[in-house]
Amino acid sequence: MLAKRIIPCLDVMNGRVVKGVGFKGLRDAGDPVELASYYYEQGADEILFLDITASYEKRDIMIDVVERTSEAIFIPFTVGGGIRDIEDIRLILSSGADKVSINTAAVKNPELIRRSARMFGSQCIVSSIDIKRVYVRSEEEAPDKTVLETPQGKCWWSIYIYGGRKMVDLDAFKWAEKVTDLGAGEIVVSSLDFDGTKQGYDIEFLRELSRRVSVPIIASSGAGNLKHILDALTIGGADAALAASIFHYGIYSIREVKEYLAENGVTVRI
Amino acid sequence: MVKVAIIDYGLGNLRSIKRGLEKVNSRTVITHEKKDIRDCDGIVLPGVGAFEEAIKNLRPISDEILNQIGDGKPLLGICLGLQLLFSISTEGGIHKGLDIFKGRVIRLPSNVKIPHIGWNTIKILKPENPLYRDIPDNSYVYFVHSYYGDIEDKNKIISVTDYGVKFPSAVADSQVFATQFHPEKSGRTGLQILKNFVSILKS
């Protein structure tokens, strides 16, 4: 049976891990390759690097990280952040990454998803979607949007680009369906409402999305405890859960997460 | 140290498979030259990309690969590399493959999410096959694919995996082995499988 995946996410700036924390046995917790190797040994199913390097000129540093990672770990890894065009995708994939995740560039130019999926295969094109809830009193306030009832009230979900800085007036479900049609092989959902809150993933969004798209969904943002991850994978129907701080700060090990999931009936690779 | 020729047909990155093979003590050469295919102890046919493009790029050297296999040189096909060994693929039209394994490459059923991405288990049917030495039944390996090889001779299936359908996750015929999953992305289990392949080259 297909296992649910646990994916540590590493934010990388200028070739260094942001929020890097020292683990026993790590020589350099700031080295993305070393941290990725650590998580590989711990049983991570995949690794995601989010390159938050501001300067485009410094992106060759990330290429070096990708090359070294592909020689150090024997599980798949994805690189996202700042990818603009086909050439960026080609460079990252040919440097050894298994997948790229694309966010802003796809919103600005959806054809990028279609072209890259056709060129490199859907399996390596991941659509990353930043979402944020827009609360409304009634459906009439947002006639062309998907309005759902949540414990926090009625809302629809808008998408954001430029690392959560710019809202786009686009229904997140419709956008997700569109990227799937264009050929994205997976969707990473990051919630700006829940990111960093440790309140849990946006379960209502995930649950509806998993009904509406056929590709694997990776839940991101908000994991504070083990139950949050369990809920995202069960109630939310996600195929994988991505987490950063709970791993980086050593709150839980990957093994602990997986053992908890297995005890609760979720198929995981241990 | 044995030498493995990793066939480069111009698609995708070969860094992980190269590094994986080196980690289990073999020398590697990434190549599309007939000479290297003749001079090596074993061949790896890796797999990324679409069937049509891959088989087109492979044609100029396919006779040499077939010659070497005919002489008993071991070959390991991985993912698309497995599919290329089949008679026919139905991915993006009908395309002829290398016809080492009789059968058709067909799409996974539509009742499951496609592509099949992630860690799934292998039900080992031929535990005595050298490729699966020291691999426990139901081990997890990493898959990324939308098509699979529907082999005619079921006796050549060494493991199956369940994803909407029980499909052959690995097949073997004497010295030719092929996995639908990626051993180079399958953690320790995958490295053990690569190690087993390298051991086959030594024997």
XYZ file of C-alpha atoms in Angstrom:
473
model
C 0.000 0.000 0.000
C 1.188 3.499 -0.794
C 2.661 5.119 2.310
C 1.867 8.636 3.461
C 5.013 10.721 3.238
C 6.723 12.883 5.840
C 8.783 15.671 4.325
C 11.044 18.020 6.266
C 11.257 21.456 4.668
C 14.513 23.396 4.784
C 14.508 27.127 4.141
C 17.806 28.007 2.501
C 19.244 31.483 2.089
C 22.559 32.079 0.339
C 23.352 28.390 0.714
C 22.677 28.271 4.449
C 19.760 26.793 6.369
C 17.580 29.393 8.015
C 16.402 28.311 11.470
C 19.080 25.634 11.508
C 19.416 23.990 14.876
C 22.237 21.840 16.115
C 21.548 18.126 16.332
C 23.882 15.706 17.982
C 26.393 14.480 15.460
C 25.942 17.330 13.024
C 29.150 19.128 12.203
C 27.427 22.096 10.631
C 23.702 22.545 11.193
C 23.710 25.446 8.776
C 24.750 23.287 5.847
C 21.619 22.228 3.945
C 23.322 19.093 2.647
C 24.332 17.979 6.091
C 20.868 18.598 7.509
C 19.235 16.826 4.551
C 21.546 13.840 5.146
C 20.572 13.842 8.794
C 16.868 13.695 7.943
C 17.551 11.034 5.318
C 19.195 8.864 7.965
C 16.282 9.539 10.307
C 13.802 8.139 7.795
C 12.463 11.191 5.968
C 10.594 10.147 2.833
C 11.630 13.217 0.865
C 13.290 16.569 1.433
C 12.106 19.957 0.248
C 14.461 22.896 -0.076
C 12.847 26.278 -0.240
C 15.392 28.719 -1.628
C 14.623 32.120 -0.156
C 17.778 33.748 -1.481
C 16.718 37.248 -2.394
C 19.375 37.926 -4.987
C 18.970 36.101 -8.244
C 22.688 36.444 -8.922
C 23.478 34.248 -5.946
C 21.447 31.336 -7.184
C 24.481 29.369 -8.309
C 25.064 28.731 -4.599
C 21.789 26.774 -4.564
C 22.879 24.770 -7.585
C 25.929 23.677 -5.634
C 23.644 22.641 -2.743
C 21.485 20.640 -5.156
C 24.475 18.879 -6.677
C 25.945 17.944 -3.326
C 22.567 16.807 -1.962
C 21.955 14.503 -4.897
C 25.216 12.765 -4.074
C 24.540 12.537 -0.352
C 20.986 11.253 -0.027
C 19.142 8.417 -1.703
C 15.599 9.678 -1.412
C 13.849 12.203 -3.668
C 14.155 15.904 -3.079
C 12.404 18.973 -4.375
C 13.676 22.503 -4.858
C 11.371 25.489 -4.795
C 11.617 29.233 -4.484
C 12.378 31.833 -7.097
C 11.977 29.616 -10.142
C 11.147 31.861 -13.080
C 11.310 29.921 -16.310
C 12.056 26.693 -18.147
C 15.792 27.305 -17.984
C 15.684 27.588 -14.178
C 13.782 24.297 -14.058
C 16.187 22.594 -16.427
C 19.191 23.756 -14.417
C 17.806 22.549 -11.086
C 16.717 19.173 -12.454
C 19.964 18.597 -14.300
C 21.852 19.456 -11.108
C 20.214 16.485 -9.446
C 16.888 17.554 -7.947
C 13.983 15.191 -8.557
C 11.298 17.849 -8.663
C 10.864 21.590 -8.723
C 8.065 23.451 -7.050
C 6.729 26.524 -8.780
C 4.551 29.208 -7.287
C 4.651 32.851 -8.408
C 5.954 32.163 -11.908
C 3.073 29.780 -12.563
C 0.451 32.280 -11.443
C 1.984 34.925 -13.677
C 2.389 32.521 -16.561
C 0.345 29.294 -16.241
C 1.805 28.035 -19.536
C 5.045 27.435 -17.635
C 3.378 24.476 -15.921
C 2.146 23.023 -19.192
C 5.432 23.489 -21.013
C 7.609 22.198 -18.202
C 5.339 19.209 -17.526
C 5.487 18.291 -21.182
C 9.239 18.769 -21.325
C 10.298 17.110 -18.069
C 7.238 15.065 -17.101
C 4.430 15.825 -14.660
C 6.160 13.840 -11.952
C 8.801 16.520 -11.468
C 6.560 19.585 -11.649
C 5.080 20.496 -8.293
C 2.670 23.388 -8.000
C 3.123 25.237 -4.746
C 0.088 27.241 -3.658
C 0.009 29.812 -0.866
C -3.536 30.252 0.383
C -5.258 32.605 2.779
C -8.832 32.637 3.959
C -11.152 35.487 3.074
C -14.014 35.441 5.547
C -17.479 36.414 4.313
C -20.909 36.657 5.907
C -22.650 34.944 3.031
C -22.000 33.318 -0.351
C -23.380 36.410 -2.131
C -20.327 38.397 -1.066
C -18.135 36.138 -3.201
C -20.344 34.912 -6.026
C -17.636 33.324 -8.190
C -15.701 31.754 -5.316
C -15.928 28.469 -3.431
C -17.339 29.447 -0.047
C -17.220 26.836 2.694
C -18.315 26.686 6.291
C -15.369 26.321 8.690
C -15.204 26.298 12.499
C -13.911 29.882 12.203
C -16.759 31.025 9.932
C -17.658 31.122 6.236
C -14.780 31.840 3.906
C -13.250 31.341 0.519
C -9.549 30.862 -0.157
C -7.484 33.315 -2.110
C -4.001 32.671 -3.443
C -0.897 34.714 -2.734
C 2.344 35.157 -4.631
C 5.767 36.685 -3.944
C 6.213 34.684 -0.759
C 2.841 35.661 0.664
C 3.234 39.360 0.006
C 0.732 39.833 -2.824
C -2.846 38.613 -2.948
C -4.275 37.427 -6.248
C -8.038 37.515 -6.629
C -8.257 33.888 -7.651
C -10.181 31.051 -6.042
C -7.553 28.623 -4.743
C -9.610 25.540 -5.647
C -10.076 26.713 -9.211
C -6.389 27.498 -9.457
C -5.485 24.050 -8.122
C -7.768 22.421 -10.684
C -6.188 24.513 -13.391
C -2.592 23.602 -12.524
C -3.622 19.950 -12.408
C -5.132 20.247 -15.879
C -1.957 21.965 -17.067
C 0.098 18.996 -15.912
C 1.350 19.627 -12.370
C 2.085 16.264 -10.785
C 1.633 17.312 -7.157
C 0.323 20.266 -5.194
C 1.899 21.713 -2.060
C -0.588 23.725 -0.028
C 0.793 26.331 2.362
C -1.639 28.257 4.476
C -0.682 31.816 5.348
C -3.305 31.768 8.101
C -1.704 28.797 9.762
C 1.971 29.108 8.872
C 4.072 29.325 11.997
C 1.037 29.232 14.289
C 1.417 25.587 15.325
C -2.393 25.464 15.261
C -2.564 22.713 12.677
C -2.909 22.577 8.901
C -5.908 24.095 7.107
C -7.934 20.889 7.268
C -11.086 22.330 5.688
C -9.162 23.425 2.625
C -7.268 20.153 2.322
C -10.395 18.064 2.650
C -12.193 19.912 -0.126
C -9.090 19.980 -2.342
C -8.527 16.241 -2.068
C -12.081 15.777 -3.318
C -11.465 18.029 -6.282
C -8.036 17.147 -7.690
C -6.610 13.791 -8.655
C -2.919 14.499 -8.004
C -1.149 13.941 -4.667
C -1.508 16.774 -2.157
C 1.220 17.811 0.246
C 0.007 19.648 3.334
C 2.317 22.392 4.508
C 2.358 24.986 7.287
C 1.026 24.852 10.771
C 2.119 21.542 12.265
C 2.473 22.007 16.006
C 1.860 18.513 17.240
C 1.428 14.938 16.093
C -2.371 15.134 15.949
C -2.122 17.976 13.409
C -0.130 15.787 11.046
C -2.509 12.872 11.586
C -5.531 15.072 10.839
C -4.003 16.467 7.642
C -3.349 12.950 6.352
C -6.667 11.449 7.432
C -9.446 14.064 7.658
C -7.654 16.364 5.222
C -6.912 13.504 2.835
C -3.377 14.745 2.127
C -0.840 12.306 0.725
C 2.122 13.862 2.461
C 2.821 16.269 5.280
C 5.542 18.843 5.196
C 6.914 20.353 8.368
C 9.789 22.588 9.324
C 10.079 23.832 12.877
C 8.854 20.731 14.700
C 11.753 18.868 13.149
C 14.344 21.627 13.148
C 13.784 22.418 16.811
C 13.850 18.751 17.667
C 10.320 18.790 19.107
C 9.650 15.509 17.332
C 11.886 13.213 15.392
C 10.710 11.824 12.077
C 10.612 8.400 13.697
C 8.296 9.662 16.456
C 5.935 11.177 13.916
C 5.827 7.970 11.898
C 5.346 5.721 14.905
C 2.456 7.867 16.066
C 0.876 7.764 12.615
C 1.313 3.994 12.403
C -0.309 3.548 15.829
C -3.238 5.524 14.486
C -3.694 3.356 11.454
C -1.838 5.441 8.858
C 0.401 3.542 6.450
C 3.926 4.924 6.739
C 7.376 3.685 5.853
C 9.237 2.895 9.051
C 36.252 -3.074 -8.888
C 33.549 -3.765 -11.446
C 32.635 -1.128 -13.988
C 29.038 -0.180 -14.753
C 28.018 1.709 -17.866
C 25.095 4.019 -17.160
C 23.367 4.675 -20.439
C 22.836 8.371 -21.074
C 20.076 8.994 -23.562
C 19.886 12.671 -22.946
C 16.969 12.833 -20.540
C 17.026 13.595 -16.857
C 19.797 13.513 -14.320
C 21.953 10.499 -13.689
C 23.767 11.844 -10.672
C 21.872 9.821 -8.064
C 22.186 6.483 -9.836
C 25.884 7.119 -10.460
C 26.483 8.012 -6.834
C 24.364 5.074 -5.644
C 26.397 2.609 -7.696
C 29.647 4.134 -6.475
C 28.477 3.890 -2.895
C 28.132 0.134 -3.311
C 31.680 -0.118 -4.643
C 31.556 -0.012 -8.377
C 33.128 2.278 -10.919
C 30.741 4.017 -13.269
C 30.822 5.612 -16.663
C 27.928 7.687 -17.973
C 27.887 7.056 -21.675
C 26.145 6.711 -24.991
C 29.193 5.145 -26.652
C 29.152 1.569 -27.924
C 32.731 1.132 -26.813
C 31.862 1.765 -23.157
C 28.918 -0.615 -23.416
C 31.346 -3.295 -24.678
C 34.035 -2.550 -22.101
C 31.930 -2.571 -18.931
C 30.940 -5.427 -16.613
C 27.302 -4.429 -16.451
C 24.838 -1.977 -17.922
C 22.313 0.248 -16.190
C 19.499 1.633 -18.268
C 18.136 4.444 -16.121
C 14.831 6.079 -16.617
C 13.400 9.534 -16.702
C 11.222 11.161 -19.312
C 8.863 10.003 -21.998
C 9.107 6.659 -23.835
C 9.076 7.991 -27.393
C 11.946 10.423 -26.885
C 13.963 7.903 -24.908
C 13.684 5.050 -27.420
C 14.558 7.444 -30.233
C 17.736 8.500 -28.436
C 18.536 4.895 -27.621
C 18.211 3.512 -31.167
C 21.788 4.268 -32.324
C 23.234 2.104 -29.539
C 20.433 -0.408 -29.015
C 22.054 -3.083 -31.196
C 25.180 -2.981 -29.029
C 23.094 -3.248 -25.837
C 21.256 -6.240 -27.316
C 24.552 -7.852 -28.392
C 26.021 -7.495 -24.934
C 22.905 -8.864 -23.254
C 23.006 -11.727 -25.752
C 26.534 -12.478 -24.574
C 25.287 -12.646 -20.992
C 26.296 -9.226 -19.720
C 24.004 -8.222 -16.837
C 21.700 -5.246 -17.308
C 19.518 -3.378 -14.849
C 16.665 -1.299 -16.227
C 15.161 1.309 -13.926
C 11.687 2.842 -14.268
C 11.479 4.031 -17.879
C 14.542 1.820 -18.342
C 12.308 -1.157 -17.496
C 9.646 -0.008 -19.904
C 12.153 0.413 -22.749
C 12.928 -3.306 -22.497
C 9.329 -4.218 -23.384
C 7.943 -4.981 -26.837
C 5.587 -2.042 -27.107
C 4.634 1.064 -25.158
C 1.272 2.783 -25.361
C 2.545 6.044 -23.844
C 1.728 8.885 -26.250
C 0.855 6.574 -29.157
C 2.192 3.122 -29.964
C 5.986 2.783 -29.881
C 8.247 -0.218 -30.282
C 10.674 -0.995 -27.476
C 13.716 -3.256 -27.289
C 11.477 -6.350 -27.069
C 13.570 -8.156 -24.444
C 10.467 -8.671 -22.332
C 7.390 -9.623 -24.319
C 4.469 -7.455 -23.351
C 2.976 -3.990 -23.493
C 3.614 -0.918 -21.392
C 0.177 0.327 -20.351
C -1.276 3.078 -18.196
C -2.161 2.509 -14.551
C -5.922 2.243 -13.979
C -7.877 5.454 -13.615
C -9.309 4.643 -10.175
C -6.045 5.723 -8.491
C -4.077 8.980 -8.480
C -1.688 9.170 -11.439
C 1.293 9.465 -11.457
C 1.930 6.821 -8.820
C 4.318 8.843 -6.684
C 5.787 7.725 -3.410
C 6.800 4.798 -1.270
C 5.020 1.535 -1.868
C 5.735 -2.061 -0.901
C 7.032 -4.891 -3.029
C 5.536 -8.346 -2.675
C 8.481 -10.546 -3.542
C 7.516 -13.553 -5.653
C 11.062 -14.768 -6.320
C 13.043 -14.356 -3.096
C 15.761 -16.544 -4.601
C 16.442 -13.991 -7.333
C 19.913 -12.501 -6.694
C 18.578 -8.958 -7.146
C 16.470 -9.420 -4.010
C 19.107 -11.002 -1.788
C 18.681 -9.686 1.803
C 15.602 -7.677 0.807
C 12.725 -8.419 3.191
C 9.298 -9.037 1.720
C 7.053 -5.935 1.763
C 9.997 -3.521 1.790
C 9.200 0.045 0.807
C 10.670 1.417 -2.410
C 10.140 4.681 -4.254
C 7.955 4.872 -7.364
C 7.313 7.658 -9.861
C 5.436 6.479 -12.928
C 2.149 6.467 -14.792
C 2.713 3.346 -16.913
C 3.825 -0.200 -16.143
C 5.029 -3.228 -18.061
C 2.292 -5.821 -18.503
C 4.561 -8.791 -19.097
C 3.271 -11.851 -20.964
C 5.387 -14.459 -19.188
C 4.252 -14.049 -15.572
C 7.060 -16.354 -14.504
C 9.518 -13.497 -15.109
C 7.885 -11.312 -12.460
C 10.071 -11.199 -9.351
C 7.874 -8.801 -7.359
C 4.486 -7.168 -7.650
C 3.128 -3.955 -6.186
C -0.476 -3.036 -5.594
C -1.636 0.311 -6.921
C -5.112 0.054 -8.373
C -3.819 -3.100 -10.002
C -1.168 -5.630 -9.017
C 1.560 -4.707 -11.461
C 5.080 -6.163 -11.875
C 7.375 -3.914 -9.820
C 10.390 -5.925 -10.950
C 11.034 -8.479 -13.665
C 14.027 -10.634 -14.498
C 15.159 -13.012 -17.191
C 18.516 -14.651 -16.495
C 20.972 -11.706 -16.467
C 18.491 -8.976 -17.368
C 16.815 -7.295 -14.404
C 14.439 -4.366 -14.314
C 12.633 -2.433 -11.608
C 9.699 -0.092 -12.052
C 10.787 1.698 -8.882
C 13.932 3.773 -8.380
C 16.505 1.898 -6.268
C 18.675 5.026 -6.260
C 15.826 6.876 -4.492
C 14.739 4.050 -2.216
C 17.011 4.662 0.744
C 18.815 1.703 2.283
C 16.608 -0.871 0.561
C 17.465 0.637 -2.799
C 21.175 0.711 -2.081
C 21.019 -2.973 -1.115
C 19.378 -3.736 -4.470
C 22.141 -1.827 -6.286
C 24.687 -3.710 -4.198
C 23.062 -6.984 -5.221
C 23.299 -5.978 -8.870
C 26.985 -5.153 -8.461
C 27.504 -8.553 -6.759
C 25.930 -10.214 -9.794
C 28.566 -8.507 -11.952
C 31.330 -9.913 -9.792
C 30.116 -13.499 -9.927
